[in-house]
mmCIF file of C-alpha atoms in Angstrom:
data_model
loop_
_atom_site.group_PDB
_atom_site.id
_atom_site.type_symbol
_atom_site.label_atom_id
_atom_site.label_comp_id
_atom_site.label_asym_id
_atom_site.label_seq_id
_atom_site.Cartn_x
_atom_site.Cartn_y
_atom_site.Cartn_z
ATOM 1 C CA MET A 1 -1.586 88.020 131.840
ATOM 2 C CA GLU A 2 -4.558 88.268 134.191
ATOM 3 C CA VAL A 3 -7.595 86.038 133.645
ATOM 4 C CA THR A 4 -10.822 86.808 135.510
ATOM 5 C CA ARG A 5 -13.480 84.264 136.443
ATOM 6 C CA ARG A 6 -15.731 83.300 133.561
ATOM 7 C CA GLY A 7 -18.808 82.636 135.653
ATOM 8 C CA LEU A 8 -18.903 79.050 134.412
ATOM 9 C CA MET A 9 -21.383 77.073 136.489
ATOM 10 C CA ALA A 10 -20.007 74.045 138.282
ATOM 11 C CA SER A 11 -21.668 70.836 137.188
ATOM 12 C CA VAL A 12 -21.132 67.978 139.604
ATOM 13 C CA ALA A 13 -22.961 65.139 137.930
ATOM 14 C CA GLY A 14 -23.956 62.161 140.026
ATOM 15 C CA PRO A 15 -26.036 63.053 143.063
ATOM 16 C CA PHE A 16 -24.204 60.894 145.555
ATOM 17 C CA LEU A 17 -20.793 61.973 146.816
ATOM 18 C CA MET A 18 -18.521 59.039 147.435
ATOM 19 C CA GLN A 19 -17.589 58.666 151.077
ATOM 20 C CA ARG A 20 -13.967 59.354 151.833
ATOM 21 C CA ARG A 21 -12.182 56.172 152.704
ATOM 22 C CA ALA A 22 -10.159 55.732 155.849
ATOM 23 C CA ALA A 23 -6.519 56.665 155.556
ATOM 24 C CA GLY A 24 -4.572 53.867 153.919
ATOM 25 C CA PRO A 25 -1.374 53.422 151.939
ATOM 26 C CA ARG A 26 -0.159 56.280 149.800
ATOM 27 C CA PRO A 27 -1.778 56.267 146.345
ATOM 28 C CA ASN A 28 0.040 55.396 143.166
ATOM 29 C CA ILE A 29 0.208 58.308 140.720
ATOM 30 C CA VAL A 30 0.112 58.181 136.926
ATOM 31 C CA LEU A 31 0.572 61.497 135.135
ATOM 32 C CA VAL A 32 0.015 61.654 131.370
ATOM 33 C CA LEU A 33 1.425 64.856 129.870
ATOM 34 C CA ALA A 34 0.539 65.898 126.311
ATOM 35 C CA ASP A 35 2.511 68.380 124.206
ATOM 36 C CA ASP A 36 0.745 71.337 122.525
ATOM 37 C CA LEU A 37 -2.741 70.077 123.388
ATOM 38 C CA ALA A 38 -5.172 72.890 124.188
ATOM 39 C CA ALA A 39 -8.217 72.240 126.353
ATOM 40 C CA TRP A 40 -10.481 73.315 123.479
ATOM 41 C CA MET A 41 -9.120 70.478 121.303
ATOM 42 C CA THR A 42 -10.747 67.698 123.396
ATOM 43 C CA GLY A 43 -14.323 66.481 123.471
ATOM 44 C CA CYS A 44 -14.857 66.887 127.201
ATOM 45 C CA TYR A 45 -13.911 70.571 126.837
ATOM 46 C CA GLY A 46 -16.429 71.101 124.051
ATOM 47 C CA ASN A 47 -14.758 70.015 120.806
ATOM 48 C CA ARG A 48 -17.118 68.050 118.568
ATOM 49 C CA GLU A 49 -14.811 67.408 115.609
ATOM 50 C CA ILE A 50 -11.704 65.819 117.150
ATOM 51 C CA ARG A 51 -12.306 62.347 118.563
ATOM 52 C CA THR A 52 -11.053 61.881 122.150
ATOM 53 C CA PRO A 53 -13.301 59.161 123.650
ATOM 54 C CA ASN A 54 -10.766 57.861 126.184
ATOM 55 C CA ILE A 55 -9.892 61.298 127.537
ATOM 56 C CA ASP A 56 -13.609 62.047 127.747
ATOM 57 C CA ARG A 57 -14.254 58.814 129.662
ATOM 58 C CA LEU A 58 -11.424 59.662 132.042
ATOM 59 C CA ALA A 59 -13.123 62.991 132.729
ATOM 60 C CA ASP A 60 -16.393 61.147 133.383
ATOM 61 C CA ALA A 61 -14.561 58.907 135.862
ATOM 62 C CA GLY A 62 -13.354 61.841 137.944
ATOM 63 C CA ALA A 63 -13.082 65.618 137.975
ATOM 64 C CA ARG A 64 -12.295 68.077 135.204
ATOM 65 C CA MET A 65 -10.877 71.489 136.022
ATOM 66 C CA ALA A 66 -12.772 73.697 133.565
ATOM 67 C CA GLN A 67 -10.389 76.658 133.859
ATOM 68 C CA SER A 68 -6.834 75.308 134.105
ATOM 69 C CA PHE A 69 -4.006 77.529 132.857
ATOM 70 C CA VAL A 70 -0.266 77.266 132.308
ATOM 71 C CA CYS A 71 2.136 80.034 133.305
ATOM 72 C CA THR A 72 3.561 80.503 129.852
ATOM 73 C CA PRO A 73 2.667 79.020 126.439
ATOM 74 C CA ALA A 74 5.966 77.179 125.928
ATOM 75 C CA SER A 75 6.905 73.597 126.669
ATOM 76 C CA SER A 76 10.061 73.755 128.796
ATOM 77 C CA PRO A 77 9.024 76.454 131.290
ATOM 78 C CA SER A 78 5.557 74.945 131.668
ATOM 79 C CA ARG A 79 6.985 71.528 132.467
ATOM 80 C CA ALA A 80 9.405 73.048 134.949
ATOM 81 C CA THR A 81 6.552 74.903 136.669
ATOM 82 C CA LEU A 82 4.461 71.720 136.816
ATOM 83 C CA PHE A 83 7.260 69.791 138.550
ATOM 84 C CA THR A 84 8.583 72.553 140.830
ATOM 85 C CA GLY A 85 5.492 74.607 141.649
ATOM 86 C CA ARG A 86 7.518 77.711 140.802
ATOM 87 C CA THR A 87 6.979 80.302 138.101
ATOM 88 C CA PRO A 88 9.413 80.633 135.175
ATOM 89 C CA ARG A 89 10.901 83.770 136.730
ATOM 90 C CA GLN A 90 11.639 81.730 139.844
ATOM 91 C CA HIS A 91 13.033 78.516 138.338
ATOM 92 C CA GLY A 92 14.824 80.269 135.489
ATOM 93 C CA ILE A 93 13.589 78.394 132.399
ATOM 94 C CA LEU A 94 11.890 81.243 130.577
ATOM 95 C CA ASP A 95 11.401 79.734 127.110
ATOM 96 C CA PHE A 96 11.647 76.439 125.279
ATOM 97 C CA LEU A 97 15.128 74.886 125.369
ATOM 98 C CA THR A 98 16.905 74.634 122.033
ATOM 99 C CA ASP A 99 20.445 74.469 120.669
ATOM 100 C CA THR A 100 19.514 77.200 118.172
ATOM 101 C CA PRO A 101 17.556 80.054 119.783
ATOM 102 C CA ALA A 102 15.932 82.386 117.258
ATOM 103 C CA ALA A 103 16.719 86.092 117.070
ATOM 104 C CA GLU A 104 13.808 87.493 115.003
ATOM 105 C CA PRO A 105 11.686 87.455 117.068
ATOM 106 C CA GLU A 106 13.793 86.492 120.085
ATOM 107 C CA GLN A 107 12.714 82.959 121.047
ATOM 108 C CA GLY A 108 14.247 79.972 122.736
ATOM 109 C CA GLN A 109 16.764 79.408 125.515
ATOM 110 C CA LYS A 110 20.042 77.527 125.193
ATOM 111 C CA ALA A 111 19.959 75.758 128.575
ATOM 112 C CA PRO A 112 18.514 76.013 132.070
ATOM 113 C CA PRO A 113 20.398 78.220 134.506
ATOM 114 C CA GLU A 114 22.798 76.450 136.862
ATOM 115 C CA SER A 115 20.400 77.212 139.705
ATOM 116 C CA PHE A 116 17.767 74.926 138.161
ATOM 117 C CA ALA A 117 19.704 71.898 139.421
ATOM 118 C CA ARG A 118 18.908 73.077 142.963
ATOM 119 C CA GLU A 119 15.163 73.303 142.436
ATOM 120 C CA ALA A 120 13.125 70.835 144.488
ATOM 121 C CA MET A 121 11.161 68.741 142.004
ATOM 122 C CA LEU A 122 7.982 66.804 142.683
ATOM 123 C CA SER A 123 9.678 63.516 141.839
ATOM 124 C CA GLU A 124 12.395 64.147 144.435
ATOM 125 C CA LEU A 125 9.811 64.903 147.111
ATOM 126 C CA LEU A 126 7.895 61.719 146.306
ATOM 127 C CA ALA A 127 11.048 59.585 146.102
ATOM 128 C CA ALA A 128 12.089 60.812 149.552
ATOM 129 C CA ALA A 129 8.665 59.669 150.821
ATOM 130 C CA GLY A 130 9.181 56.141 149.497
ATOM 131 C CA TYR A 131 7.775 56.359 145.969
ATOM 132 C CA ARG A 132 9.465 54.573 143.083
ATOM 133 C CA CYS A 133 9.519 57.142 140.290
ATOM 134 C CA GLY A 134 9.611 56.523 136.549
ATOM 135 C CA TYR A 135 9.618 58.901 133.584
ATOM 136 C CA VAL A 136 8.825 57.927 129.990
ATOM 137 C CA GLY A 137 8.865 60.285 126.996
ATOM 138 C CA LYS A 138 9.766 63.905 126.373
ATOM 139 C CA TRP A 139 11.723 65.602 129.184
ATOM 140 C CA HIS A 140 12.803 68.948 127.668
ATOM 141 C CA MET A 141 14.076 70.495 130.908
ATOM 142 C CA GLY A 142 17.806 70.022 130.374
ATOM 143 C CA GLY A 143 19.861 66.871 130.906
ATOM 144 C CA ASP A 144 17.388 64.875 128.822
ATOM 145 C CA GLU A 145 19.501 61.717 128.622
ATOM 146 C CA ARG A 146 19.923 61.414 132.397
ATOM 147 C CA PRO A 147 17.189 63.412 134.124
ATOM 148 C CA GLY A 148 17.860 62.085 137.629
ATOM 149 C CA ARG A 149 15.670 64.163 139.991
ATOM 150 C CA GLY A 150 14.456 61.128 141.956
ATOM 151 C CA PHE A 151 13.494 59.062 138.908
ATOM 152 C CA GLU A 152 14.793 55.500 139.238
ATOM 153 C CA PHE A 153 13.716 54.601 135.709
ATOM 154 C CA THR A 154 13.840 56.895 132.679
ATOM 155 C CA ALA A 155 13.169 56.315 128.986
ATOM 156 C CA THR A 156 13.564 59.734 127.380
ATOM 157 C CA LEU A 157 13.645 60.902 123.787
ATOM 158 C CA ARG A 158 16.569 61.757 121.531
ATOM 159 C CA GLY A 159 14.727 63.661 118.831
ATOM 160 C CA GLU A 160 10.967 63.700 118.438
ATOM 161 C CA GLN A 161 10.202 61.697 115.296
ATOM 162 C CA TYR A 162 7.025 59.648 115.402
ATOM 163 C CA GLU A 163 8.451 56.707 113.444
ATOM 164 C CA ASP A 164 11.327 54.521 114.660
ATOM 165 C CA PRO A 165 12.287 56.808 117.555
ATOM 166 C CA GLN A 166 15.630 57.094 119.332
ATOM 167 C CA LEU A 167 15.516 56.894 123.137
ATOM 168 C CA THR A 168 17.854 56.923 126.093
ATOM 169 C CA VAL A 169 16.849 54.231 128.593
ATOM 170 C CA ASN A 170 18.515 54.631 131.977
ATOM 171 C CA GLY A 171 21.437 56.365 130.276
ATOM 172 C CA SER A 172 21.868 53.923 127.380
ATOM 173 C CA ALA A 173 21.016 54.752 123.766
ATOM 174 C CA VAL A 174 18.226 52.587 122.341
ATOM 175 C CA SER A 175 16.797 52.519 118.801
ATOM 176 C CA GLU A 176 13.186 51.419 118.530
ATOM 177 C CA LYS A 177 11.092 50.325 115.580
ATOM 178 C CA GLY A 178 7.488 51.371 115.358
ATOM 179 C CA TYR A 179 5.144 54.189 116.312
ATOM 180 C CA LEU A 180 6.397 56.450 119.111
ATOM 181 C CA PRO A 181 3.184 56.766 121.211
ATOM 182 C CA GLU A 182 2.753 52.981 121.301
ATOM 183 C CA ILE A 183 6.415 52.516 122.230
ATOM 184 C CA LEU A 184 6.092 54.955 125.125
ATOM 185 C CA THR A 185 3.013 53.112 126.366
ATOM 186 C CA LYS A 186 4.968 49.845 126.246
ATOM 187 C CA TYR A 187 7.762 51.283 128.399
ATOM 188 C CA ALA A 188 5.194 52.711 130.799
ATOM 189 C CA SER A 189 3.343 49.383 130.978
ATOM 190 C CA ASP A 190 6.575 47.516 131.663
ATOM 191 C CA PHE A 191 7.304 49.929 134.522
ATOM 192 C CA ILE A 192 3.855 49.275 136.008
ATOM 193 C CA ASP A 193 4.367 45.506 135.692
ATOM 194 C CA GLN A 194 7.544 45.776 137.760
ATOM 195 C CA GLN A 195 5.895 47.516 140.723
ATOM 196 C CA GLN A 196 5.237 45.873 144.062
ATOM 197 C CA LYS A 197 1.998 46.570 145.883
ATOM 198 C CA ASP A 198 3.806 47.366 149.131
ATOM 199 C CA ARG A 199 5.502 50.437 147.607
ATOM 200 C CA PRO A 200 3.728 53.303 145.821
ATOM 201 C CA PHE A 201 4.917 54.548 142.450
ATOM 202 C CA PHE A 202 4.864 57.796 140.504
ATOM 203 C CA LEU A 203 4.903 57.405 136.725
ATOM 204 C CA THR A 204 4.987 60.249 134.209
ATOM 205 C CA VAL A 205 4.294 59.487 130.539
ATOM 206 C CA ALA A 206 5.123 62.563 128.475
ATOM 207 C CA HIS A 207 3.928 62.236 124.888
ATOM 208 C CA VAL A 208 5.030 64.341 121.925
ATOM 209 C CA ASN A 209 1.498 64.275 120.464
ATOM 210 C CA PRO A 210 0.088 66.396 118.989
ATOM 211 C CA GLN A 211 3.192 68.527 118.444
ATOM 212 C CA PRO A 212 4.247 69.089 114.806
ATOM 213 C CA PRO A 213 5.619 67.886 112.477
ATOM 214 C CA TYR A 214 2.530 65.820 111.766
ATOM 215 C CA ASP A 215 4.006 63.136 109.529
ATOM 216 C CA GLY A 216 4.367 59.567 110.727
ATOM 217 C CA HIS A 217 0.911 58.791 112.141
ATOM 218 C CA PRO A 218 -0.700 55.495 111.038
ATOM 219 C CA GLN A 219 -3.438 55.608 108.427
ATOM 220 C CA ARG A 220 -6.012 54.361 110.949
ATOM 221 C CA TYR A 221 -5.762 57.790 112.582
ATOM 222 C CA THR A 222 -5.644 59.932 109.444
ATOM 223 C CA ASP A 223 -8.487 58.208 107.555
ATOM 224 C CA PRO A 224 -11.337 59.288 109.889
ATOM 225 C CA TYR A 225 -10.474 62.942 109.202
ATOM 226 C CA ARG A 226 -10.093 62.625 105.427
ATOM 227 C CA ASP A 227 -13.163 64.808 104.697
ATOM 228 C CA ALA A 228 -13.303 66.854 107.913
ATOM 229 C CA ARG A 229 -13.754 70.619 107.461
ATOM 230 C CA PHE A 230 -13.464 71.787 111.098
ATOM 231 C CA GLU A 231 -16.118 74.421 110.553
ATOM 232 C CA THR A 232 -16.533 75.012 114.295
ATOM 233 C CA PHE A 233 -12.877 75.901 114.892
ATOM 234 C CA GLY A 234 -13.106 79.612 114.177
ATOM 235 C CA ILE A 235 -10.235 79.583 111.670
ATOM 236 C CA GLN A 236 -9.288 83.097 110.581
ATOM 237 C CA PRO A 237 -7.159 84.356 107.682
ATOM 238 C CA ALA A 238 -3.470 84.254 108.489
ATOM 239 C CA ALA A 239 -2.072 87.355 110.137
ATOM 240 C CA ALA A 240 0.161 89.331 107.789
ATOM 241 C CA ASN A 241 3.206 88.850 110.030
ATOM 242 C CA ALA A 242 2.541 85.213 110.990
ATOM 243 C CA LEU A 243 5.925 84.116 109.706
ATOM 244 C CA ARG A 244 6.490 81.005 111.802
ATOM 245 C CA GLY A 245 3.963 78.300 111.010
ATOM 246 C CA LYS A 246 3.259 79.846 107.588
ATOM 247 C CA GLU A 247 3.484 76.422 105.927
ATOM 248 C CA TYR A 248 0.528 75.282 108.022
ATOM 249 C CA LEU A 249 -1.508 78.459 107.610
ATOM 250 C CA GLU A 250 -1.347 78.590 103.807
ATOM 251 C CA ASP A 251 -3.916 75.779 103.718
ATOM 252 C CA PRO A 252 -4.898 75.117 107.348
ATOM 253 C CA VAL A 253 -7.625 72.458 106.980
ATOM 254 C CA PRO A 254 -5.405 69.622 105.647
ATOM 255 C CA ASN A 255 -2.906 70.366 108.398
ATOM 256 C CA ILE A 256 -5.610 70.428 111.066
ATOM 257 C CA ARG A 257 -6.613 66.968 109.825
ATOM 258 C CA LYS A 258 -3.102 65.756 110.564
ATOM 259 C CA CYS A 259 -3.127 67.379 114.006
ATOM 260 C CA ALA A 260 -6.511 65.837 114.776
ATOM 261 C CA ALA A 261 -5.088 62.425 113.875
ATOM 262 C CA ALA A 262 -2.216 63.014 116.322
ATOM 263 C CA VAL A 263 -4.704 63.906 119.070
ATOM 264 C CA THR A 264 -6.775 60.772 118.504
ATOM 265 C CA ALA A 265 -3.614 58.663 118.508
ATOM 266 C CA LEU A 266 -2.720 60.195 121.866
ATOM 267 C CA ASP A 267 -6.231 59.443 123.096
ATOM 268 C CA ASP A 268 -5.782 55.766 122.250
ATOM 269 C CA GLN A 269 -2.656 55.617 124.404
ATOM 270 C CA VAL A 270 -4.429 57.248 127.347
ATOM 271 C CA GLY A 271 -7.009 54.485 127.145
ATOM 272 C CA ALA A 272 -4.385 51.751 126.844
ATOM 273 C CA LEU A 273 -2.478 52.974 129.895
ATOM 274 C CA HIS A 274 -5.635 53.333 131.961
ATOM 275 C CA ARG A 275 -6.619 49.765 131.059
ATOM 276 C CA LYS A 276 -3.157 48.627 132.150
ATOM 277 C CA VAL A 277 -3.649 50.144 135.590
ATOM 278 C CA ILE A 278 -7.036 48.424 135.871
ATOM 279 C CA GLY A 279 -5.686 45.102 134.618
ATOM 280 C CA ARG A 280 -2.958 45.078 137.267
ATOM 281 C CA GLY A 281 -5.531 45.540 140.005
ATOM 282 C CA LEU A 282 -4.209 49.020 140.855
ATOM 283 C CA PHE A 283 -7.268 51.011 139.854
ATOM 284 C CA GLU A 284 -8.712 51.829 143.274
ATOM 285 C CA ASN A 285 -5.483 53.162 144.760
ATOM 286 C CA THR A 286 -4.160 55.050 141.758
ATOM 287 C CA ILE A 287 -4.541 58.731 140.959
ATOM 288 C CA PHE A 288 -4.652 59.066 137.167
ATOM 289 C CA ILE A 289 -4.053 62.592 135.834
ATOM 290 C CA PHE A 290 -4.150 63.948 132.295
ATOM 291 C CA THR A 291 -2.909 67.409 131.299
ATOM 292 C CA SER A 292 -0.794 69.299 128.734
ATOM 293 C CA ASP A 293 2.194 71.647 128.803
ATOM 294 C CA ASN A 294 0.480 74.398 126.745
ATOM 295 C CA GLY A 295 -2.265 75.025 124.242
ATOM 296 C CA PHE A 296 -2.379 75.679 120.509
ATOM 297 C CA LEU A 297 -4.269 77.820 117.981
ATOM 298 C CA LEU A 298 -4.675 75.822 114.723
ATOM 299 C CA GLY A 299 -5.718 78.873 112.724
ATOM 300 C CA ARG A 300 -7.553 80.791 115.423
ATOM 301 C CA HIS A 301 -6.638 84.495 115.471
ATOM 302 C CA GLY A 302 -4.861 83.958 112.135
ATOM 303 C CA LEU A 303 -2.009 82.075 113.856
ATOM 304 C CA TRP A 304 -1.059 78.428 113.986
ATOM 305 C CA SER A 305 1.177 77.511 116.866
ATOM 306 C CA ASP A 306 1.457 77.946 120.620
ATOM 307 C CA GLY A 307 2.334 81.284 122.135
ATOM 308 C CA HIS A 308 6.107 81.273 121.737
ATOM 309 C CA ALA A 309 6.329 79.917 118.192
ATOM 310 C CA SER A 310 4.028 82.433 116.516
ATOM 311 C CA HIS A 311 4.975 85.830 115.157
ATOM 312 C CA PRO A 312 3.943 87.909 116.964
ATOM 313 C CA VAL A 313 4.293 85.861 120.131
ATOM 314 C CA ASN A 314 0.964 85.712 121.914
ATOM 315 C CA MET A 315 -0.858 84.804 125.114
ATOM 316 C CA PHE A 316 -4.323 84.122 123.744
ATOM 317 C CA GLU A 317 -6.460 82.034 126.075
ATOM 318 C CA GLU A 318 -6.299 79.096 123.657
ATOM 319 C CA VAL A 319 -2.534 78.737 124.211
ATOM 320 C CA MET A 320 -2.772 79.178 127.986
ATOM 321 C CA ARG A 321 -5.776 76.967 128.862
ATOM 322 C CA VAL A 322 -5.050 73.240 129.078
ATOM 323 C CA PRO A 323 -6.944 70.115 130.102
ATOM 324 C CA MET A 324 -6.541 69.084 133.740
ATOM 325 C CA ILE A 325 -8.364 65.852 134.596
ATOM 326 C CA TRP A 326 -8.067 63.824 137.816
ATOM 327 C CA SER A 327 -9.431 60.365 138.532
ATOM 328 C CA TRP A 328 -9.128 58.801 142.002
ATOM 329 C CA PRO A 329 -11.749 56.096 142.600
ATOM 330 C CA GLY A 330 -13.596 56.408 145.879
ATOM 331 C CA ARG A 331 -12.135 59.825 146.606
ATOM 332 C CA ILE A 332 -12.866 62.175 143.719
ATOM 333 C CA PRO A 333 -16.559 62.294 142.710
ATOM 334 C CA VAL A 334 -17.288 61.079 139.194
ATOM 335 C CA GLN A 335 -18.468 63.391 136.391
ATOM 336 C CA ALA A 336 -17.398 66.441 138.379
ATOM 337 C CA VAL A 337 -16.580 69.773 136.762
ATOM 338 C CA ARG A 338 -14.888 72.463 138.847
ATOM 339 C CA PRO A 339 -15.140 76.102 137.664
ATOM 340 C CA GLU A 340 -12.319 77.575 139.774
ATOM 341 C CA LEU A 341 -9.314 79.109 138.054
ATOM 342 C CA VAL A 342 -6.234 76.966 138.697
ATOM 343 C CA SER A 343 -2.665 77.240 137.454
ATOM 344 C CA ALA A 344 0.214 74.907 136.702
ATOM 345 C CA TYR A 345 1.887 76.305 139.837
ATOM 346 C CA ASP A 346 -0.980 74.854 141.916
ATOM 347 C CA PHE A 347 -0.235 71.314 140.727
ATOM 348 C CA LEU A 348 2.714 70.475 142.989
ATOM 349 C CA PRO A 349 1.011 71.450 146.277
ATOM 350 C CA THR A 350 -2.137 69.609 145.174
ATOM 351 C CA LEU A 351 -0.370 66.366 144.378
ATOM 352 C CA CYS A 352 1.762 66.631 147.509
ATOM 353 C CA GLU A 353 -1.368 66.880 149.650
ATOM 354 C CA ALA A 354 -2.951 63.921 147.859
ATOM 355 C CA ALA A 355 0.196 61.822 148.463
ATOM 356 C CA GLY A 356 0.620 62.949 152.064
ATOM 357 C CA VAL A 357 3.932 64.643 151.297
ATOM 358 C CA GLU A 358 5.001 68.056 152.576
ATOM 359 C CA PRO A 359 5.826 70.573 149.814
ATOM 360 C CA PRO A 360 9.105 72.434 150.282
ATOM 361 C CA LYS A 361 8.762 75.311 152.733
ATOM 362 C CA ASP A 362 11.771 77.330 151.573
ATOM 363 C CA ARG A 363 10.829 77.726 147.908
ATOM 364 C CA ASN A 364 8.415 80.667 148.130
ATOM 365 C CA LEU A 365 5.687 78.710 146.345
ATOM 366 C CA CYS A 366 2.859 80.901 145.078
ATOM 367 C CA GLY A 367 0.455 78.029 144.391
ATOM 368 C CA ARG A 368 -2.144 76.399 146.603
ATOM 369 C CA SER A 369 -3.531 72.876 146.783
ATOM 370 C CA TYR A 370 -6.890 72.490 145.065
ATOM 371 C CA LEU A 371 -7.370 68.966 146.433
ATOM 372 C CA PRO A 372 -10.379 70.092 148.521
ATOM 373 C CA LEU A 373 -12.010 71.274 145.290
ATOM 374 C CA LEU A 374 -11.379 67.905 143.657
ATOM 375 C CA LEU A 375 -12.830 66.109 146.675
ATOM 376 C CA ASN A 376 -15.821 68.487 146.718
ATOM 377 C CA GLN A 377 -14.969 69.642 150.232
ATOM 378 C CA PRO A 378 -15.752 73.162 151.474
ATOM 379 C CA LEU A 379 -12.965 75.697 151.725
ATOM 380 C CA PRO A 380 -12.501 77.730 154.931
ATOM 381 C CA ARG A 381 -14.567 80.903 154.845
ATOM 382 C CA LYS A 382 -11.504 82.968 155.662
ATOM 383 C CA SER A 383 -9.596 81.439 152.759
ATOM 384 C CA PRO A 384 -11.727 81.476 149.588
ATOM 385 C CA TRP A 385 -10.292 80.301 146.290
ATOM 386 C CA PRO A 386 -8.636 83.194 144.383
ATOM 387 C CA ASP A 387 -10.262 84.332 141.147
ATOM 388 C CA LEU A 388 -7.028 85.193 139.343
ATOM 389 C CA VAL A 389 -4.220 83.256 137.717
ATOM 390 C CA PHE A 390 -1.055 84.807 136.312
ATOM 391 C CA GLY A 391 1.233 84.144 133.397
#
């Protein structure tokens, strides 16, 4: 897929650009990764019916990439691209990983190729530079119970139920009681509490929200949407061959209410984790990033799901465009909106530059660091930002 520039005007609110601080210790990094959350589903990207106040405040506290795209609208390959900087054709995870790939239409992949174990992942690069790395939540890139890859602490999922989840914590099976998003935030908070200020950390919190099924969310999240009609969503009659997701499309509004509740529940956890960073006195030297592995349709184009789980499979913009929000106090200007087209394969070189870590030189990376865009610094005239992304 080729996406051309939309002509969206950049809006850098706040007339005073923060002065870049002198070089100091490497920043801490907190990455919050949503599942099946499209950019259009959040308030800061224009949605006025789903409540996302904490995500919106995070965008106000830093920079929002207005045109951020994944390589493919499926969870596993998108996550692998985010962490390796390589396209699915390079790293070999081409579709979502499942024990039961579907045949009609052909969807799913049994396991990563053996070569995936030799990919250089972001966490390994940061660990080699002295970072303590932790991963909490959905992994979905093979070897879920023991991810390794430079992560010293892992609390990953066994199954994806929202109530009383099953996890694997550093290789040991653990059964938890309660609501999954809150449990993941607790593990993430405990990891932050254990950090020492003389060593930087990299923490990924990968939520299942708002992925279906939508049962299991507390009533405090479902009640606000009890009478919502979602009239601005552009819901269309179900496509005649929209076989997968049919149960949601038969009566989409009640199911959108459930999805909206899952999004707002996710939003609460973003706020809780951000407050944890502030409460520990880590705010000024922590990069806080929020993004998603792919988008979703919720009845647009007569389809429900993301690109791989619909019939026909699709690459509509809504399943390719995801939120990408960065906050870095004193470095990234507040209330900034960047119009440049960026891709998931640009993420690794960007974060490497921010952390002062060299990206791998033998991996044929196609991405480029957009850190200068985040910092509102001019690009070299001979090297303008490209106006294409590919999927």
